[in-house]
Amino acid sequence: MGRTNPTFRDLLRALERRWSDYRRGLRHRDQERFDQLFVDAADYADAAGYLNHDEPFQPVLFSICLAQQRRIDELRERVDVLEGHVDTGDG
């Protein structure tokens, strides 16, 4: 017996195809950013699949937000290191 429901990754690919005209209308530099958003969403596809949401665009947006928050946190840590504000715990 085969699957009756598409996987979240299948839904994500279909969503990306539906947005392809929008992507084509973007400037080249933004097309790369657009592509990265779908890479970010795919990074959280397992979690989104567990959610099994009836509207796949919502977990896509939340996944993108999580990926961006991760990047913000990483950049803050780098800034702290570069500025010498790292708490070493020495006291």
XYZ file of C-alpha atoms in Angstrom, residues 6-50:
45
model
C 2.501 13.729 0.072
C 5.494 14.260 2.323
C 6.272 17.745 3.556
C 9.266 17.835 1.224
C 6.900 17.095 -1.688
C 4.628 19.926 -0.559
C 7.619 22.236 -0.240
C 8.790 21.461 -3.786
C 5.254 22.096 -5.092
C 5.105 25.389 -3.211
C 8.450 26.435 -4.661
C 7.178 25.624 -8.165
C 4.051 27.727 -7.573
C 6.252 30.668 -6.585
C 8.569 30.296 -9.602
C 6.994 33.215 -11.516
C 7.558 35.452 -8.508
C 11.176 34.288 -8.341
C 11.660 35.057 -12.031
C 10.423 38.598 -11.402
C 13.069 39.238 -8.742
C 16.447 40.810 -9.363
C 19.213 38.230 -9.666
C 20.677 38.975 -6.217
C 17.255 38.440 -4.651
C 16.669 35.217 -6.562
C 19.594 33.767 -4.616
C 18.000 34.937 -1.366
C 14.675 33.466 -2.434
C 16.367 30.123 -3.090
C 17.998 30.253 0.350
C 14.593 30.648 2.001
C 13.493 27.337 0.520
C 16.761 25.725 1.624
C 16.033 27.026 5.129
C 12.510 25.621 5.018
C 13.836 22.246 3.847
C 16.221 22.180 6.840
C 13.166 21.947 9.093
C 11.109 19.634 6.874
C 11.209 16.779 9.378
C 9.686 18.934 12.123
C 7.135 20.400 9.716
C 6.180 16.904 8.613
C 5.430 15.935 12.206
